[in-house]
Amino acid sequence: MPTAPRPQNTDELYQALRENDRRPYGRTRTVTAEELVDAAEQFAEPVPLIDALLELQEAYTYGSEPRKSPVVFARLLTLFDEQPDLFDERLRHQLFWRFKWVAGALRALPEIPLASLRQWLTEMRDRYEKAGLDLQPYYGQAYRLAAHLGEETALAYELWAGRSRSRLSDCEACETCDRALYHLAAGDDERALRAWEPVLAGKESCQEEPARSASYALLPLLRTGRTDQARELHLAGYRGCRRNPSMSAEVGRHLEFCALTGNEARGLELLAENRNLFDEVDSPQDQLDFLTGVEVLLQRVETLGHGELPAAGFPGRTWTVTGLRAEVRGRAADLAARFDDRNGTTAHTDRRSTRLDRAPLLDALELTLRTRSLDDVAPAAPAAPVAAKASTARTTATVPESLTELIRQARSLEEEAHPDAQACWARLRTLVAARDYTHPEDPAVGPLLRLRADLLADEANWAGDKDEFADAAALHEEAAGLYDDAGLPGHAALARACALLAAAEIPTEDADGPEAKAAALTTAHTALVRLHEETSGLAPHQEARLLRLRATALGLRLQVSGNSGNEEHVAPLLAEVDLLHAFATRHGIGGQVARALLLRATTYALSGDLPAALTETNGLLDRLKEHGPAWHLPRVLALRGRLHLGLQDAQAAHADLSEGLRLAADWPADAVDTARLHAELAEICMHLGRPDEALRHLTRSAELDLRRGSRFAAFCTYSGAAQLSLDLGRVEDTIALLDSLLAEPDVTTGELDDRLAAQLRLIRARALHAGDDLKAATAEFVALAAESAGWDDDPGSHAMIAAETAVLLGESGEFGQARKAADQALAAHARAPRYEHLSNTLRELARLQAQQQGSDGLAEARAFLADAGRVADEARAAAYEAHGRSLDTALAYEHGRVNAYAGAYEDALTALEQALTLLGEPGPEPDRAGEWAECVRLAAAVEGIYLERPAPALTRLDAAVSRLTAAGHTEETEPLTALADRLRDEE
């Protein structure tokens, strides 16, 4: 089925060719190019067919289909031989340029005999000589063939590199890469990197560069100790080649780089992102290079003991790392052997072996803001929560082998709320879920019914920790029923108490908000007290926990009430805390004593008495350090850190939270809420002006939340981290982070909240724009604008997204589409005003159109300014105050600039005079003085240069310099003085 309507004349054909040229290389572009060749053959004029064939050969070449490229070129060469007059200078240049493409295509096909490759080079040399063309491009291809064969390359290199460049030479970036690769093959990393410097620095580029050079330079940079540059080039270079069939070899080298720097998890992530390359690369040479890079990665993952991990591979089946590695090894080895058989050397097998035998260059190099290990990407168990890794500094939790001992230890640890209980419950959950599970017949562990209730209670606690209160309440109730059936009324009562508190925390859509929540917690507390009074025979640890639940209910009520110091809520809470403290002290339950003291300190903090809270916290820390339990230390240090921050001592807060984080490493992350510690440290780092440190803590907090299943919270935190990264100018870091997040299954399947997903995409689009990838940024903004148009509950966000989209379309020169996007923004703005944002957008669109189109775009530019004028009128009527300069002043200045760009200089000068009137005389504020000086400078330039009235322009400038100097703004006078000197010189 055709991809587009068939052109009916040559004008339509050329329009279709231009549109296809804007598409990325790949199957869609190639199929369209094939259809356009068919269409071109219907016309009597042969030149359109030549242009269509050129487009088709380009699509084959950069779409990694080398078998088809020479066939198309043969048709072009036949047309040239038969009708050379059809080929003007442009077409002739294109024809002779593509001899090199054919040479490259033939090298990439092992089924083409070596004699045919040499014969083609002879044909190229003869054709160039006959046409009077310089032979440097021919010698370049001869060198590339020698390098491909693994022959001695010194002479071939000198014959090419020693010649001057010609019009048909490869671009400077490509030749730079070839020179660097020559030195690299000789083992001279330093000389190769010196040769690459202009390309890697962005001074030279082309269709393939600098992405090609970056992929080759990664390992030399590591070997020479330039790890930071290697990291930067990996992020930027990978983005330039990912999912591109014609750059699959480059992707393979990035996978190899990940494998050799301790980033195996990222390597598997990138492999999944490039799964299309297993099917879409038709070049055997590119396949070999890609598959070898894949094998290096898979080999490393398997060596580390993770061969069972899933891996993206050839279509048609699912793969593990081990299975895919075996398949890749067979295919790549066969390809290398085929090339070597054709070439009569062992070069390809040797190069492949060198890559596979290379040892890791670094144990760990932090490539992205989202650092993960292979353990982190292992698929989670299907049953409920799996415990986090138990520790680093402390001895890992010991899980007994004996089932009876395991059950008894889990319950014992649970009684004292010990973090290691998690590992025991996780192991038991796995065992009980097995089909062959047999429960021990031991009175000490009780019936299976009780164990199932224990597991339900643990699962309920996990749900509550993730704020999934409805699930938690239901699970606690189910556990209570099982405890009843098992004849354990105390356990059942405690489970029902937990269910009561969880039910009170279920969010409601009640209009009363906090008041309704406080009332629900009051009701829950009353029910907890009644349940406590009606339940007899409770064990001390059970009664202590019930007392804590009572106190917790009142603590939550105080927290949601927002009534700082309200005795109505504070006094009852402190009374409950005293009951808990006295009971726990009497029965020697140290963990509950600590919790009572922590609740007391928190109560003082919530009531606004920070000094009292700090005193209580200091005492609690002393007690914990002497008597334990040690796992409470991180939480209490976190509380003291928050108190110090509230008392304006950010340094002390940072010290407390840093120490808390250090101690948290001894315990499972979920048990001590390490994610929250990182998040709070990030906040304090921002207070201290340490944004890079804050960014590290934000990403670690988010990743911990993600691992524990709190995915919405994790993505929210990651969104903040991405925005901070972008604000810090770390564009590539931002894009890499968001690319990783947007590939998460709950994002790709649409499970994540659509607004949060859109926020992540919006930050990514802004990062792409900041990274000068205007095409990709515009495409993402256009998609977001279309989606946000349906957000009837949030027209303000659509207004801002559509406005940004319009600006990017304007930067791309697509002013028709920009006008439509601006109209969408204005329509949404009418429902939810965004005065300053819309005014800025409309003025910028006017400037872009006038700057790009001159007088031809003046009418449309003025239409944008007219819309901006109406927005300014609305803002004035609404008494809106702009955050920066006034909308009226900004508009007058833009009228001046737009008219100047379009050559309407008298109108420009009039508008700038109005802007100066609105601005008034410069005062002490430096920002306003700078704005006033710029307006004077532009007015003087229009008047003195374009209207050729230097005298009044000089008078204007001299007066402005005097005013600014008198006001102390000497720096702002410099551009005015420079313009005045220029005008005087021209006189």
Coordinates of N, CA and C in Angstrom, one line a residue, residues 278-359:
F278 N 18.3 -5.7 15.7 CA 18.5 -7.1 15.5 C 17.8 -7.5 14.2
D279 N 16.8 -6.7 13.8 CA 16.0 -7.0 12.6 C 16.2 -6.1 11.4
E280 N 16.6 -4.8 11.7 CA 16.6 -3.8 10.6 C 17.9 -3.5 10.0
V281 N 19.0 -4.2 10.5 CA 20.4 -3.9 9.9 C 20.6 -5.0 8.8
D282 N 20.8 -4.5 7.6 CA 21.0 -5.5 6.5 C 22.4 -5.5 6.1
S283 N 23.3 -4.7 6.7 CA 24.7 -4.7 6.3 C 25.4 -5.7 7.2
P284 N 26.0 -6.7 6.5 CA 26.8 -7.7 7.3 C 27.9 -7.1 8.2
Q285 N 28.6 -6.1 7.6 CA 29.7 -5.5 8.4 C 29.1 -4.8 9.6
D286 N 28.0 -4.1 9.5 CA 27.4 -3.4 10.6 C 26.9 -4.4 11.6
Q287 N 26.3 -5.5 11.1 CA 25.8 -6.6 11.9 C 26.9 -7.2 12.8
L288 N 28.1 -7.4 12.2 CA 29.2 -8.0 12.9 C 29.6 -7.0 14.0
D289 N 29.8 -5.8 13.7 CA 30.3 -4.8 14.7 C 29.3 -4.7 15.8
F290 N 28.0 -4.6 15.5 CA 26.9 -4.5 16.5 C 26.9 -5.7 17.4
L291 N 26.8 -6.9 16.8 CA 26.7 -8.2 17.5 C 27.9 -8.4 18.4
T292 N 29.1 -8.0 18.0 CA 30.3 -8.2 18.8 C 30.2 -7.3 20.1
G293 N 29.7 -6.1 19.9 CA 29.4 -5.2 21.1 C 28.4 -5.8 22.0
V294 N 27.3 -6.4 21.4 CA 26.3 -7.0 22.2 C 26.9 -8.2 23.0
E295 N 27.8 -9.0 22.3 CA 28.3 -10.2 22.9 C 29.3 -9.8 24.1
V296 N 30.0 -8.7 23.9 CA 30.9 -8.2 25.0 C 30.0 -7.9 26.3
L297 N 28.9 -7.2 26.0 CA 28.0 -6.9 27.2 C 27.4 -8.2 27.8
L298 N 26.9 -9.1 27.0 CA 26.2 -10.3 27.5 C 27.3 -11.2 28.2
Q299 N 28.5 -11.3 27.6 CA 29.5 -12.1 28.3 C 29.8 -11.5 29.7
R300 N 29.9 -10.2 29.8 CA 30.2 -9.6 31.1 C 29.1 -9.9 32.1
V301 N 27.8 -9.7 31.6 CA 26.7 -10.0 32.5 C 26.7 -11.4 33.0
E302 N 26.9 -12.3 32.1 CA 26.9 -13.8 32.4 C 28.1 -14.1 33.4
T303 N 29.2 -13.5 33.2 CA 30.4 -13.7 34.0 C 30.1 -13.2 35.5
L304 N 29.2 -12.2 35.6 CA 28.9 -11.7 36.9 C 27.7 -12.5 37.6
G305 N 27.3 -13.6 36.9 CA 26.4 -14.5 37.5 C 24.9 -14.1 37.3
H306 N 24.6 -13.4 36.2 CA 23.3 -13.0 35.9 C 22.8 -13.5 34.5
G307 N 23.2 -14.7 34.2 CA 22.8 -15.2 32.9 C 21.3 -15.4 32.7
E308 N 20.6 -15.5 33.9 CA 19.2 -15.7 33.8 C 18.3 -14.5 33.5
L309 N 19.0 -13.3 33.5 CA 18.2 -12.1 33.3 C 17.6 -12.1 31.9
P310 N 16.5 -11.5 31.7 CA 15.9 -11.3 30.4 C 16.7 -10.3 29.6
A311 N 16.8 -10.5 28.3 CA 17.5 -9.6 27.4 C 16.8 -9.4 26.1
A312 N 16.8 -8.2 25.6 CA 16.2 -8.0 24.3 C 17.1 -8.5 23.2
G313 N 16.4 -9.3 22.2 CA 17.2 -9.9 21.2 C 16.5 -10.0 19.9
F314 N 16.8 -11.0 19.1 CA 16.2 -11.3 17.8 C 14.7 -11.5 18.0
P315 N 13.9 -11.0 17.1 CA 12.5 -11.1 17.2 C 12.0 -12.5 17.1
G316 N 10.8 -12.8 17.6 CA 10.2 -14.1 17.5 C 10.2 -15.0 18.7
R317 N 11.0 -14.6 19.7 CA 11.1 -15.3 21.0 C 11.6 -14.5 22.1
T318 N 11.5 -15.0 23.3 CA 12.1 -14.3 24.4 C 13.4 -14.9 24.7
W319 N 14.3 -14.0 25.3 CA 15.7 -14.4 25.5 C 16.2 -14.2 26.9
T320 N 17.0 -15.0 27.4 CA 17.8 -14.7 28.6 C 19.2 -14.3 28.1
V321 N 20.0 -13.7 29.0 CA 21.3 -13.3 28.7 C 22.1 -14.5 28.1
T322 N 22.0 -15.6 28.8 CA 22.8 -16.8 28.4 C 22.4 -17.3 27.0
G323 N 21.1 -17.4 26.8 CA 20.6 -17.9 25.5 C 20.9 -16.9 24.4
L324 N 20.8 -15.6 24.6 CA 21.1 -14.6 23.6 C 22.5 -14.6 23.3
R325 N 23.4 -14.7 24.3 CA 24.8 -14.7 24.1 C 25.2 -15.9 23.1
A326 N 24.7 -17.0 23.4 CA 25.0 -18.2 22.5 C 24.6 -17.9 21.1
E327 N 23.4 -17.4 20.9 CA 22.9 -17.1 19.5 C 23.8 -16.0 18.9
V328 N 24.1 -15.0 19.6 CA 24.9 -13.9 19.0 C 26.3 -14.3 18.7
R329 N 26.9 -15.1 19.6 CA 28.2 -15.7 19.4 C 28.3 -16.5 18.1
G330 N 27.3 -17.3 17.8 CA 27.3 -18.1 16.6 C 27.2 -17.3 15.4
R331 N 26.3 -16.3 15.4 CA 26.1 -15.5 14.2 C 27.3 -14.6 14.0
A332 N 27.8 -13.9 15.0 CA 28.9 -13.0 14.8 C 30.2 -13.8 14.3
A333 N 30.4 -15.0 14.9 CA 31.6 -15.7 14.5 C 31.5 -16.1 13.1
D334 N 30.3 -16.5 12.6 CA 30.1 -16.9 11.2 C 30.3 -15.7 10.3
L335 N 29.8 -14.5 10.7 CA 30.1 -13.3 9.9 C 31.5 -13.0 9.8
A336 N 32.3 -13.1 10.9 CA 33.7 -12.8 10.9 C 34.4 -13.8 9.9
A337 N 34.0 -15.1 10.0 CA 34.6 -16.1 9.2 C 34.4 -15.8 7.7
R338 N 33.2 -15.4 7.4 CA 32.8 -15.1 6.0 C 33.7 -14.0 5.4
F339 N 33.8 -12.9 6.2 CA 34.7 -11.8 5.8 C 36.1 -12.3 5.6
D340 N 36.6 -13.0 6.6 CA 38.0 -13.5 6.5 C 38.2 -14.4 5.3
D341 N 37.2 -15.3 5.0 CA 37.3 -16.2 3.8 C 37.4 -15.3 2.5
R342 N 36.6 -14.3 2.5 CA 36.6 -13.5 1.3 C 37.9 -12.7 1.2
N343 N 38.4 -12.2 2.3 CA 39.6 -11.3 2.3 C 40.9 -12.1 2.3
G344 N 40.8 -13.4 2.6 CA 42.1 -14.1 2.7 C 43.0 -13.7 3.9
T345 N 42.3 -13.2 5.0 CA 43.1 -12.8 6.2 C 42.3 -13.3 7.4
T346 N 42.8 -13.1 8.6 CA 42.1 -13.4 9.8 C 41.7 -12.1 10.6
A347 N 41.7 -11.0 9.9 CA 41.6 -9.7 10.5 C 40.3 -9.6 11.3
H348 N 39.2 -10.0 10.7 CA 37.9 -9.8 11.4 C 37.7 -10.7 12.6
T349 N 38.2 -11.9 12.5 CA 38.1 -12.8 13.7 C 39.1 -12.3 14.8
D350 N 40.2 -11.8 14.4 CA 41.2 -11.3 15.4 C 40.7 -10.0 16.1
R351 N 40.1 -9.1 15.3 CA 39.5 -7.9 15.9 C 38.4 -8.3 16.9
R352 N 37.6 -9.2 16.5 CA 36.5 -9.7 17.3 C 37.0 -10.3 18.6
S353 N 38.0 -11.1 18.5 CA 38.6 -11.7 19.7 C 39.2 -10.7 20.6
T354 N 39.9 -9.6 20.1 CA 40.4 -8.6 20.9 C 39.4 -7.9 21.7
R355 N 38.2 -7.6 21.1 CA 37.1 -7.0 21.9 C 36.6 -7.9 22.9
L356 N 36.4 -9.2 22.6 CA 35.9 -10.1 23.6 C 36.8 -10.4 24.7
D357 N 38.1 -10.3 24.5 CA 39.1 -10.7 25.5 C 39.5 -9.5 26.4
R358 N 39.0 -8.3 26.1 CA 39.4 -7.1 26.8 C 38.8 -7.1 28.2
A359 N 39.6 -6.9 29.2 CA 39.1 -6.9 30.6 C 38.5 -5.5 30.9

